[in-house]
């Protein structure tokens, strides 16, 4: 047994069986002061206030805070090389669409990935995975989508599997063959190729994704691809409404998507489509920040009774950063979420958006002991407020320091 005692603030306590938070529940987070938490066999055994039970290995939090490790439900961290040249184009004033139309963007990453060995791709991705874990992320989803042909998509999915097998963080894999039309294909031929890839992808992936947006894939393409995914047992988690009100939210909900992600341009029709569904609206404020796009209407979604998850979208083109504490801060500073709402969005609801919220994403007895221990003096409100000050003393995944 391990006991962390003298915790100033233990935040993110969720009753057993609560798998997501929506509407007014977004304002709930169990917080205990002067608390302790006990870990056994990698799981949260118990927690409480005052004097901790005797025995076991003791860690003195010295008034520091303990919260659940972050759950990042949307990333593209398996990529090769860098797109810093496009960063300069962006500074010169080109938009994301203009860079993509000139053969930059996703196709540029696909060319780089094609020329990179599986071993080297794994090595580069692991640098980012370690960075994310050091920033407090304990569960992450990783997408393919820089292959854009059968051999390279499977190469990416094998790299994700290898990451899953080698890190203590929980890793979920998503097949995003439909990220852009691969080189050498017509649009229709590529949609058919993605459908043909799906059964093999399903042997490596948990979810299927489509970039359903203006200039990429239509709602009709998306429906065809999601049907192929369903036949192969893959639940959708899709990209929608980043560049336009694309119809992506509606097609995602109609196909039982676990999440619909981006939503920078979502209107009332999207909110109406999501109400009463099992789909978690997921917003990616890091890409709004980096691309200068509108931020998602998280407060309106919550007022309509919906939940919201926030994720990093860590990728080389629209969000080259995977620090979920910064995502949380953007949620508060730019989307006007309260710290409590933002914490729910980056922990429990992020876990839900990966199908992992029965296992991690909160302080709940029996869940994985995926915990962040802060240095002394931190509170939930200070995390997004003092948003650049280092706060992490130790990250525990399965109760083991990373
Ligand atoms: O989520 N929007 C589509 N895909 C990624 C960007 C990928 C890239 O530019 O490499 C995103 O923002
Ligand atoms: Fe993305």
CSV table of C-alpha atoms and ligand atoms in Angstrom, one decimal:
chain,number,residue,atom,x,y,z
A,1,UNK,CA,0.0,0.0,0.0
A,2,UNK,CA,1.1,3.6,-0.7
A,3,UNK,CA,-0.5,6.5,1.2
A,4,UNK,CA,-0.2,10.2,0.1
A,5,UNK,CA,-1.0,12.2,3.2
A,6,UNK,CA,-1.2,15.9,4.2
A,7,UNK,CA,-2.9,16.7,0.9
A,8,UNK,CA,-4.1,20.4,0.9
A,9,UNK,CA,-6.8,19.8,-1.8
A,10,UNK,CA,-7.9,16.5,-3.2
A,11,UNK,CA,-9.9,17.4,-6.3
A,12,UNK,CA,-11.9,15.4,-8.9
A,13,UNK,CA,-13.7,13.0,-6.6
A,14,UNK,CA,-16.6,11.3,-8.5
A,15,UNK,CA,-19.0,8.8,-7.1
A,16,UNK,CA,-18.7,5.2,-8.5
A,17,UNK,CA,-20.8,4.6,-11.6
A,18,UNK,CA,-20.8,8.3,-12.8
A,19,UNK,CA,-19.2,8.0,-16.3
A,20,UNK,CA,-19.6,11.5,-17.6
A,21,UNK,CA,-20.9,14.9,-16.5
A,22,UNK,CA,-23.4,17.0,-18.4
A,23,UNK,CA,-25.2,20.3,-17.9
A,24,UNK,CA,-25.4,21.4,-14.3
A,25,UNK,CA,-23.3,18.4,-13.2
A,26,UNK,CA,-20.4,20.1,-14.9
A,27,UNK,CA,-20.3,22.3,-11.8
A,28,UNK,CA,-19.8,19.3,-9.5
A,29,UNK,CA,-16.4,18.2,-8.4
A,30,UNK,CA,-15.8,16.5,-5.1
A,31,UNK,CA,-13.1,18.3,-3.2
A,32,UNK,CA,-11.6,17.4,0.2
A,33,UNK,CA,-9.2,19.5,2.2
A,34,UNK,CA,-6.5,18.1,4.6
A,35,UNK,CA,-6.9,14.8,2.9
A,36,UNK,CA,-5.1,11.5,2.2
A,37,UNK,CA,-5.4,8.8,-0.5
A,38,UNK,CA,-4.3,5.2,-0.3
A,39,UNK,CA,-3.3,3.2,-3.4
A,40,UNK,CA,-3.1,-0.6,-3.6
A,41,UNK,CA,-2.3,-2.8,-6.6
A,42,UNK,CA,-2.2,0.3,-8.8
A,43,UNK,CA,-5.8,1.2,-7.9
A,44,UNK,CA,-7.3,3.8,-5.6
A,45,UNK,CA,-8.1,1.8,-2.4
A,46,UNK,CA,-9.5,4.6,-0.3
A,47,UNK,CA,-9.3,8.3,0.6
A,48,UNK,CA,-10.5,10.6,3.3
A,49,UNK,CA,-9.7,13.6,5.6
A,50,UNK,CA,-7.6,13.9,8.7
A,51,UNK,CA,-5.2,11.2,9.8
A,52,UNK,CA,-4.4,8.6,7.2
A,53,UNK,CA,-4.6,4.9,8.1
A,54,UNK,CA,-1.2,3.6,9.4
A,55,UNK,CA,1.2,1.5,7.5
A,56,UNK,CA,2.5,1.3,3.9
A,57,UNK,CA,4.8,3.6,2.0
A,58,UNK,CA,4.1,7.2,3.0
A,59,UNK,CA,4.4,10.2,0.8
A,60,UNK,CA,4.1,13.6,2.5
A,61,UNK,CA,2.2,16.0,0.1
A,62,UNK,CA,3.1,18.9,2.4
A,63,UNK,CA,-0.1,20.7,1.6
A,64,UNK,CA,0.1,20.0,-2.2
A,65,UNK,CA,-2.8,19.2,-4.3
A,66,UNK,CA,-3.8,15.8,-5.7
A,67,UNK,CA,-6.0,15.5,-8.8
A,68,UNK,CA,-6.7,12.8,-11.4
A,69,UNK,CA,-4.2,12.6,-14.3
A,70,UNK,CA,-5.5,14.3,-17.4
A,71,UNK,CA,-7.3,12.3,-20.1
A,72,UNK,CA,-6.5,13.6,-23.6
A,73,UNK,CA,-9.1,12.1,-25.9
A,74,UNK,CA,-7.9,13.6,-29.3
A,75,UNK,CA,-4.3,13.6,-30.5
A,76,UNK,CA,-2.2,13.0,-33.7
A,77,UNK,CA,1.1,12.5,-32.0
A,78,UNK,CA,2.4,9.8,-34.4
A,79,UNK,CA,3.9,12.0,-37.1
A,80,UNK,CA,7.3,12.3,-38.7
A,81,UNK,CA,9.5,15.4,-38.7
A,82,UNK,CA,8.1,18.9,-38.4
A,83,UNK,CA,6.0,21.4,-40.2
A,84,UNK,CA,7.9,24.5,-39.0
A,85,UNK,CA,8.1,25.8,-42.6
A,86,UNK,CA,4.4,26.1,-42.6
A,87,UNK,CA,4.5,27.9,-39.3
A,88,UNK,CA,6.5,30.6,-41.2
A,89,UNK,CA,3.8,30.6,-43.9
A,90,UNK,CA,1.2,31.0,-41.2
A,91,UNK,CA,3.0,33.9,-39.7
A,92,UNK,CA,3.1,35.5,-43.2
A,93,UNK,CA,-0.7,35.3,-43.2
A,94,UNK,CA,-1.7,32.1,-45.0
A,95,UNK,CA,-4.7,30.3,-43.5
A,96,UNK,CA,-4.8,26.6,-42.6
A,97,UNK,CA,-6.9,26.0,-45.8
A,98,UNK,CA,-4.5,27.9,-48.0
A,99,UNK,CA,-1.5,26.0,-46.7
A,100,UNK,CA,-3.4,22.7,-47.3
A,101,UNK,CA,-4.4,23.8,-50.8
A,102,UNK,CA,-0.7,24.4,-51.7
A,103,UNK,CA,0.1,20.7,-50.8
A,104,UNK,CA,1.2,21.6,-47.3
A,105,UNK,CA,-0.7,20.5,-44.3
A,106,UNK,CA,-1.7,16.9,-43.9
A,107,UNK,CA,-0.3,15.8,-47.2
A,108,UNK,CA,3.1,17.3,-46.3
A,109,UNK,CA,3.0,15.1,-43.1
A,110,UNK,CA,2.0,12.1,-45.2
A,111,UNK,CA,5.1,12.6,-47.5
A,112,UNK,CA,7.4,12.9,-44.4
A,113,UNK,CA,5.8,9.8,-42.8
A,114,UNK,CA,6.1,7.7,-46.0
A,115,UNK,CA,9.9,8.3,-46.0
A,116,UNK,CA,10.3,7.4,-42.3
A,117,UNK,CA,10.9,3.9,-41.0
A,118,UNK,CA,8.5,2.4,-38.5
A,119,UNK,CA,11.3,2.3,-35.8
A,120,UNK,CA,12.1,6.0,-36.3
A,121,UNK,CA,8.4,6.9,-36.3
A,122,UNK,CA,8.0,5.1,-33.0
A,123,UNK,CA,11.1,6.9,-31.6
A,124,UNK,CA,9.8,10.3,-32.5
A,125,UNK,CA,6.3,9.7,-31.2
A,126,UNK,CA,7.6,8.4,-27.9
A,127,UNK,CA,9.3,11.7,-27.3
A,128,UNK,CA,5.9,13.3,-27.4
A,129,UNK,CA,4.3,10.6,-25.3
A,130,UNK,CA,6.9,11.1,-22.6
A,131,UNK,CA,6.4,14.8,-22.7
A,132,UNK,CA,2.6,14.4,-22.3
A,133,UNK,CA,3.0,12.0,-19.4
A,134,UNK,CA,5.4,14.4,-17.7
A,135,UNK,CA,2.7,17.1,-18.1
A,136,UNK,CA,0.3,14.9,-16.3
A,137,UNK,CA,-1.6,13.0,-19.0
A,138,UNK,CA,-2.5,9.5,-17.9
A,139,UNK,CA,-4.7,8.4,-20.8
A,140,UNK,CA,-4.5,9.4,-24.5
A,141,UNK,CA,-6.1,8.6,-27.8
A,142,UNK,CA,-3.8,8.6,-30.8
A,143,UNK,CA,-5.0,8.7,-34.4
A,144,UNK,CA,-3.6,7.5,-37.7
A,145,UNK,CA,-4.2,9.7,-40.7
A,146,UNK,CA,-0.8,10.7,-42.0
A,147,UNK,CA,-0.5,7.5,-44.0
A,148,UNK,CA,-3.3,8.0,-46.5
A,149,UNK,CA,-2.6,4.7,-48.2
A,150,UNK,CA,-3.0,1.2,-46.9
A,151,UNK,CA,0.7,0.4,-46.1
A,152,UNK,CA,1.4,3.7,-44.3
A,153,UNK,CA,-1.9,3.8,-42.4
A,154,UNK,CA,-1.2,0.3,-41.0
A,155,UNK,CA,2.4,1.4,-40.2
A,156,UNK,CA,0.9,4.2,-38.1
A,157,UNK,CA,-1.5,1.9,-36.3
A,158,UNK,CA,1.3,-0.6,-35.5
A,159,UNK,CA,3.3,2.2,-34.0
A,160,UNK,CA,0.3,3.2,-31.9
A,161,UNK,CA,0.0,-0.4,-30.7
A,162,UNK,CA,3.6,-0.5,-29.8
A,163,UNK,CA,3.2,2.7,-27.8
A,164,UNK,CA,0.3,1.2,-26.0
A,165,UNK,CA,2.4,-1.8,-25.1
A,166,UNK,CA,5.3,0.2,-23.8
A,167,UNK,CA,3.9,3.0,-21.6
A,168,UNK,CA,1.9,3.0,-18.4
A,169,UNK,CA,-0.6,5.5,-19.8
A,170,UNK,CA,-3.8,4.1,-21.2
A,171,UNK,CA,-3.7,4.4,-25.0
A,172,UNK,CA,-6.6,4.1,-27.5
A,173,UNK,CA,-6.1,3.9,-31.2
A,174,UNK,CA,-8.2,5.6,-33.9
A,175,UNK,CA,-8.2,4.8,-37.6
A,176,UNK,CA,-8.3,8.2,-39.4
A,177,UNK,CA,-7.7,7.0,-43.0
A,178,UNK,CA,-10.2,9.7,-44.0
A,179,UNK,CA,-8.0,12.6,-42.9
A,180,UNK,CA,-7.3,13.9,-46.4
A,181,UNK,CA,-7.4,12.4,-49.9
A,182,UNK,CA,-4.2,10.5,-50.3
A,183,UNK,CA,-1.8,11.4,-53.2
A,184,UNK,CA,-2.6,9.7,-56.5
A,185,UNK,CA,-6.3,9.1,-55.7
A,186,UNK,CA,-9.4,10.8,-56.9
A,187,UNK,CA,-11.7,11.7,-54.1
A,188,UNK,CA,-14.1,8.9,-54.8
A,189,UNK,CA,-11.3,6.3,-55.3
A,190,UNK,CA,-9.9,7.3,-51.9
A,191,UNK,CA,-13.2,7.0,-50.1
A,192,UNK,CA,-13.4,3.5,-51.5
A,193,UNK,CA,-9.8,2.8,-50.4
A,194,UNK,CA,-10.6,3.9,-46.9
A,195,UNK,CA,-13.6,1.6,-46.8
A,196,UNK,CA,-11.4,-1.2,-48.1
A,197,UNK,CA,-8.8,-0.6,-45.4
A,198,UNK,CA,-11.3,-0.6,-42.6
A,199,UNK,CA,-11.4,-4.4,-41.8
A,200,UNK,CA,-7.6,-4.6,-41.4
A,201,UNK,CA,-7.5,-1.3,-39.5
A,202,UNK,CA,-10.1,-2.8,-37.1
A,203,UNK,CA,-7.6,-5.4,-36.0
A,204,UNK,CA,-5.4,-2.6,-34.6
A,205,UNK,CA,-7.8,0.3,-33.8
A,206,UNK,CA,-10.5,0.9,-31.3
A,207,UNK,CA,-12.3,3.8,-33.1
A,208,UNK,CA,-12.9,5.2,-36.6
A,209,UNK,CA,-12.6,8.9,-37.5
A,210,UNK,CA,-13.3,11.0,-40.5
A,211,UNK,CA,-12.4,14.7,-41.1
A,212,UNK,CA,-15.9,15.7,-42.0
A,213,UNK,CA,-15.4,19.3,-43.1
A,214,UNK,CA,-15.4,21.7,-46.0
A,215,UNK,CA,-12.7,20.8,-48.5
A,216,UNK,CA,-12.1,17.4,-46.9
A,217,UNK,CA,-14.9,14.8,-46.6
A,218,UNK,CA,-18.7,15.3,-47.0
A,219,UNK,CA,-21.4,14.0,-44.6
A,220,UNK,CA,-22.3,11.5,-47.3
A,221,UNK,CA,-18.6,10.2,-47.5
A,222,UNK,CA,-18.6,10.2,-43.7
A,223,UNK,CA,-21.8,8.1,-43.5
A,224,UNK,CA,-20.4,5.5,-45.9
A,225,UNK,CA,-17.1,5.2,-44.0
A,226,UNK,CA,-18.7,5.1,-40.6
A,227,UNK,CA,-21.0,2.2,-41.9
A,228,UNK,CA,-17.9,0.3,-42.9
A,229,UNK,CA,-16.4,1.1,-39.5
A,230,UNK,CA,-19.6,-0.2,-37.7
A,231,UNK,CA,-19.4,-3.4,-39.8
A,232,UNK,CA,-15.9,-3.9,-38.5
A,233,UNK,CA,-16.8,-3.1,-34.9
A,234,UNK,CA,-15.3,0.4,-34.8
A,235,UNK,CA,-17.2,3.1,-33.0
A,236,UNK,CA,-16.9,6.7,-34.5
A,237,UNK,CA,-15.1,9.6,-33.0
A,238,UNK,CA,-15.1,12.2,-35.7
A,239,UNK,CA,-13.7,15.6,-36.7
A,240,UNK,CA,-16.5,18.0,-37.4
A,241,UNK,CA,-17.2,21.8,-37.7
A,242,UNK,CA,-13.7,23.1,-37.5
A,243,UNK,CA,-13.8,24.9,-40.8
A,244,UNK,CA,-17.5,25.2,-41.5
A,245,UNK,CA,-20.9,24.1,-40.2
A,246,UNK,CA,-20.3,20.8,-42.0
A,247,UNK,CA,-23.1,18.6,-41.0
A,248,UNK,CA,-20.5,16.4,-39.3
A,249,UNK,CA,-22.1,16.6,-35.8
A,250,UNK,CA,-25.4,15.3,-37.1
A,251,UNK,CA,-23.9,12.4,-39.1
A,252,UNK,CA,-21.7,11.5,-36.1
A,253,UNK,CA,-24.6,11.5,-33.7
A,254,UNK,CA,-26.7,9.5,-36.2
A,255,UNK,CA,-23.9,6.8,-36.2
A,256,UNK,CA,-23.6,6.6,-32.5
A,257,UNK,CA,-20.3,8.5,-32.3
A,258,UNK,CA,-18.6,8.3,-28.9
A,259,UNK,CA,-17.5,11.9,-29.5
A,260,UNK,CA,-17.6,14.7,-32.1
A,261,UNK,CA,-14.6,16.8,-32.0
A,262,UNK,CA,-13.5,20.4,-32.8
A,263,UNK,CA,-17.0,22.2,-33.1
A,264,UNK,CA,-15.4,25.7,-33.4
A,265,UNK,CA,-18.3,26.5,-35.8
A,266,UNK,CA,-21.2,24.7,-34.1
A,267,UNK,CA,-24.6,26.4,-34.1
A,268,UNK,CA,-27.9,25.7,-32.4
A,269,UNK,CA,-28.7,22.8,-34.8
A,270,UNK,CA,-25.6,21.0,-33.6
A,271,UNK,CA,-26.6,21.5,-30.0
A,272,UNK,CA,-30.1,20.2,-30.8
A,273,UNK,CA,-28.6,17.1,-32.5
A,274,UNK,CA,-26.4,16.3,-29.5
A,275,UNK,CA,-29.1,16.5,-26.8
A,276,UNK,CA,-30.2,13.1,-25.5
A,277,UNK,CA,-27.3,11.3,-27.3
A,278,UNK,CA,-24.4,9.3,-26.0
A,279,UNK,CA,-22.0,11.5,-27.9
A,280,UNK,CA,-19.5,13.7,-26.0
A,281,UNK,CA,-18.9,17.1,-27.6
A,282,UNK,CA,-15.2,17.6,-27.5
A,283,UNK,CA,-13.5,21.0,-28.1
A,284,UNK,CA,-9.9,21.6,-28.9
A,285,UNK,CA,-9.0,25.1,-27.7
A,286,UNK,CA,-5.3,24.6,-28.5
A,287,UNK,CA,-6.2,24.6,-32.2
A,288,UNK,CA,-8.4,27.6,-31.8
A,289,UNK,CA,-5.4,29.3,-30.1
A,290,UNK,CA,-2.9,28.3,-32.7
A,291,UNK,CA,-5.0,28.9,-35.8
A,292,UNK,CA,-6.8,31.9,-34.6
A,293,UNK,CA,-10.2,30.2,-35.0
A,294,UNK,CA,-13.3,30.9,-32.9
A,295,UNK,CA,-13.4,29.0,-29.6
A,296,UNK,CA,-16.1,26.4,-29.2
A,297,UNK,CA,-19.3,27.6,-27.4
A,298,UNK,CA,-18.8,25.4,-24.4
A,299,UNK,CA,-20.9,27.5,-22.1
A,300,UNK,CA,-23.9,27.3,-24.4
A,301,UNK,CA,-23.5,23.6,-24.7
A,302,UNK,CA,-23.4,23.2,-20.9
A,303,UNK,CA,-26.4,25.6,-20.6
A,304,UNK,CA,-28.3,23.2,-23.0
A,305,UNK,CA,-27.6,20.3,-20.7
A,306,UNK,CA,-24.7,18.8,-22.6
A,307,UNK,CA,-21.3,17.7,-21.4
A,308,UNK,CA,-18.1,19.1,-22.8
A,309,UNK,CA,-14.6,17.4,-23.0
A,310,UNK,CA,-11.5,19.3,-23.8
A,311,UNK,CA,-8.5,17.7,-25.6
A,312,UNK,CA,-5.2,18.9,-26.9
A,313,UNK,CA,-5.4,17.8,-30.6
A,314,UNK,CA,-1.6,17.6,-30.4
A,315,UNK,CA,-0.5,17.6,-34.1
A,316,UNK,CA,2.1,19.3,-36.3
A,317,UNK,CA,-0.3,21.5,-38.2
A,318,UNK,CA,-3.0,23.0,-36.0
A,319,UNK,CA,-2.0,22.4,-32.4
A,320,UNK,CA,1.7,21.5,-31.8
A,321,UNK,CA,1.4,21.2,-28.0
A,322,UNK,CA,0.1,18.5,-25.7
A,323,UNK,CA,0.1,20.1,-22.3
A,324,UNK,CA,-3.5,19.5,-20.9
A,325,UNK,CA,-3.0,22.1,-18.2
A,326,UNK,CA,-2.7,24.8,-20.9
A,327,UNK,CA,-5.8,23.3,-22.5
A,328,UNK,CA,-7.6,23.6,-19.2
A,329,UNK,CA,-6.4,27.2,-18.9
A,330,UNK,CA,-7.6,28.1,-22.4
A,331,UNK,CA,-11.0,26.6,-21.4
A,332,UNK,CA,-11.2,29.0,-18.5
A,333,UNK,CA,-9.5,32.1,-20.0
A,334,UNK,CA,-11.0,32.0,-23.5
A,335,UNK,CA,-14.1,29.8,-23.2
A,336,UNK,CA,-15.0,31.1,-19.7
A,337,UNK,CA,-15.4,27.7,-18.2
A,338,UNK,CA,-15.0,27.7,-14.4
A,339,UNK,CA,-12.0,25.7,-13.1
A,340,UNK,CA,-14.4,23.0,-11.9
A,341,UNK,CA,-16.0,22.7,-15.3
A,342,UNK,CA,-12.6,22.7,-17.0
A,343,UNK,CA,-11.4,20.0,-14.7
A,344,UNK,CA,-14.4,17.8,-15.5
A,345,UNK,CA,-13.7,18.4,-19.2
A,346,UNK,CA,-10.0,17.4,-19.1
A,347,UNK,CA,-10.5,14.3,-16.8
A,348,UNK,CA,-13.8,12.4,-16.5
A,349,UNK,CA,-15.4,13.6,-19.8
A,350,UNK,CA,-12.1,13.1,-21.7
A,351,UNK,CA,-12.0,9.6,-20.3
A,352,UNK,CA,-15.6,9.1,-21.4
A,353,UNK,CA,-14.7,10.2,-24.9
A,354,UNK,CA,-12.2,7.3,-25.1
A,355,UNK,CA,-14.5,4.7,-23.5
A,356,UNK,CA,-12.3,4.7,-20.4
A,357,UNK,CA,-14.3,6.5,-17.7
A,358,UNK,CA,-15.1,3.3,-15.8
A,359,UNK,CA,-11.3,2.9,-15.4
A,360,UNK,CA,-9.7,6.3,-15.0
A,361,UNK,CA,-10.4,10.0,-15.0
A,362,UNK,CA,-11.5,10.7,-11.4
A,363,UNK,CA,-10.7,10.0,-7.8
A,364,UNK,CA,-13.0,7.0,-7.3
A,365,UNK,CA,-12.4,3.8,-5.3
A,366,UNK,CA,-11.3,1.0,-7.6
A,367,UNK,CA,-10.2,3.2,-10.5
A,368,UNK,CA,-6.6,3.2,-11.7
A,369,UNK,CA,-4.4,5.3,-9.4
A,370,UNK,CA,-3.6,7.8,-12.2
A,371,UNK,CA,-2.8,10.9,-10.1
A,372,UNK,CA,-1.0,14.2,-10.3
A,373,UNK,CA,0.7,15.4,-7.0
A,374,UNK,CA,1.5,19.1,-7.0
A,375,UNK,CA,4.0,21.1,-5.2
A,376,UNK,CA,2.7,22.9,-2.1
A,377,UNK,CA,0.2,25.8,-2.3
A,378,UNK,CA,-1.8,24.9,-5.4
A,379,UNK,CA,-5.6,24.9,-5.6
A,380,UNK,CA,-7.9,24.1,-8.5
A,381,UNK,CA,-8.4,27.8,-9.2
A,382,UNK,CA,-4.7,28.5,-9.3
A,383,UNK,CA,-4.0,25.8,-12.0
A,384,UNK,CA,-5.5,27.8,-14.9
A,385,UNK,CA,-4.9,31.2,-13.3
A,386,UNK,CA,-1.1,30.8,-12.8
A,387,UNK,CA,-1.1,29.0,-16.1
A,388,UNK,CA,2.6,29.0,-16.8
A,389,UNK,CA,4.0,28.3,-13.4
A,390,UNK,CA,5.2,24.7,-13.0
A,391,UNK,CA,3.0,22.8,-10.5
A,392,UNK,CA,3.7,19.1,-10.9
A,393,UNK,CA,5.8,17.4,-8.3
A,394,UNK,CA,5.1,13.8,-9.4
A,395,UNK,CA,2.8,12.0,-11.8
A,396,UNK,CA,1.6,8.5,-10.8
A,397,UNK,CA,0.2,6.1,-13.3
A,398,UNK,CA,-1.2,2.8,-11.9
A,399,UNK,CA,0.2,4.1,-8.7
A,400,UNK,CA,3.8,4.1,-10.0
A,401,UNK,CA,5.7,7.4,-10.5
A,402,UNK,CA,6.5,8.0,-14.1
B,1,LIG,O1,-7.4,18.0,-35.8
B,1,LIG,N1,-8.4,19.1,-38.6
B,1,LIG,C1,-7.8,18.1,-39.0
B,1,LIG,N2,-6.8,17.4,-38.5
B,1,LIG,C2,-5.9,17.9,-37.6
B,1,LIG,C3,-4.9,18.7,-38.2
B,1,LIG,C4,-3.9,17.9,-38.8
B,1,LIG,C5,-2.7,18.6,-39.4
B,1,LIG,O2,-2.8,19.8,-39.8
B,1,LIG,O3,-1.7,17.9,-39.5
B,1,LIG,C6,-6.7,18.7,-36.5
B,1,LIG,O4,-6.6,19.9,-36.4
B,2,LIG,FE1,-7.6,16.5,-34.8
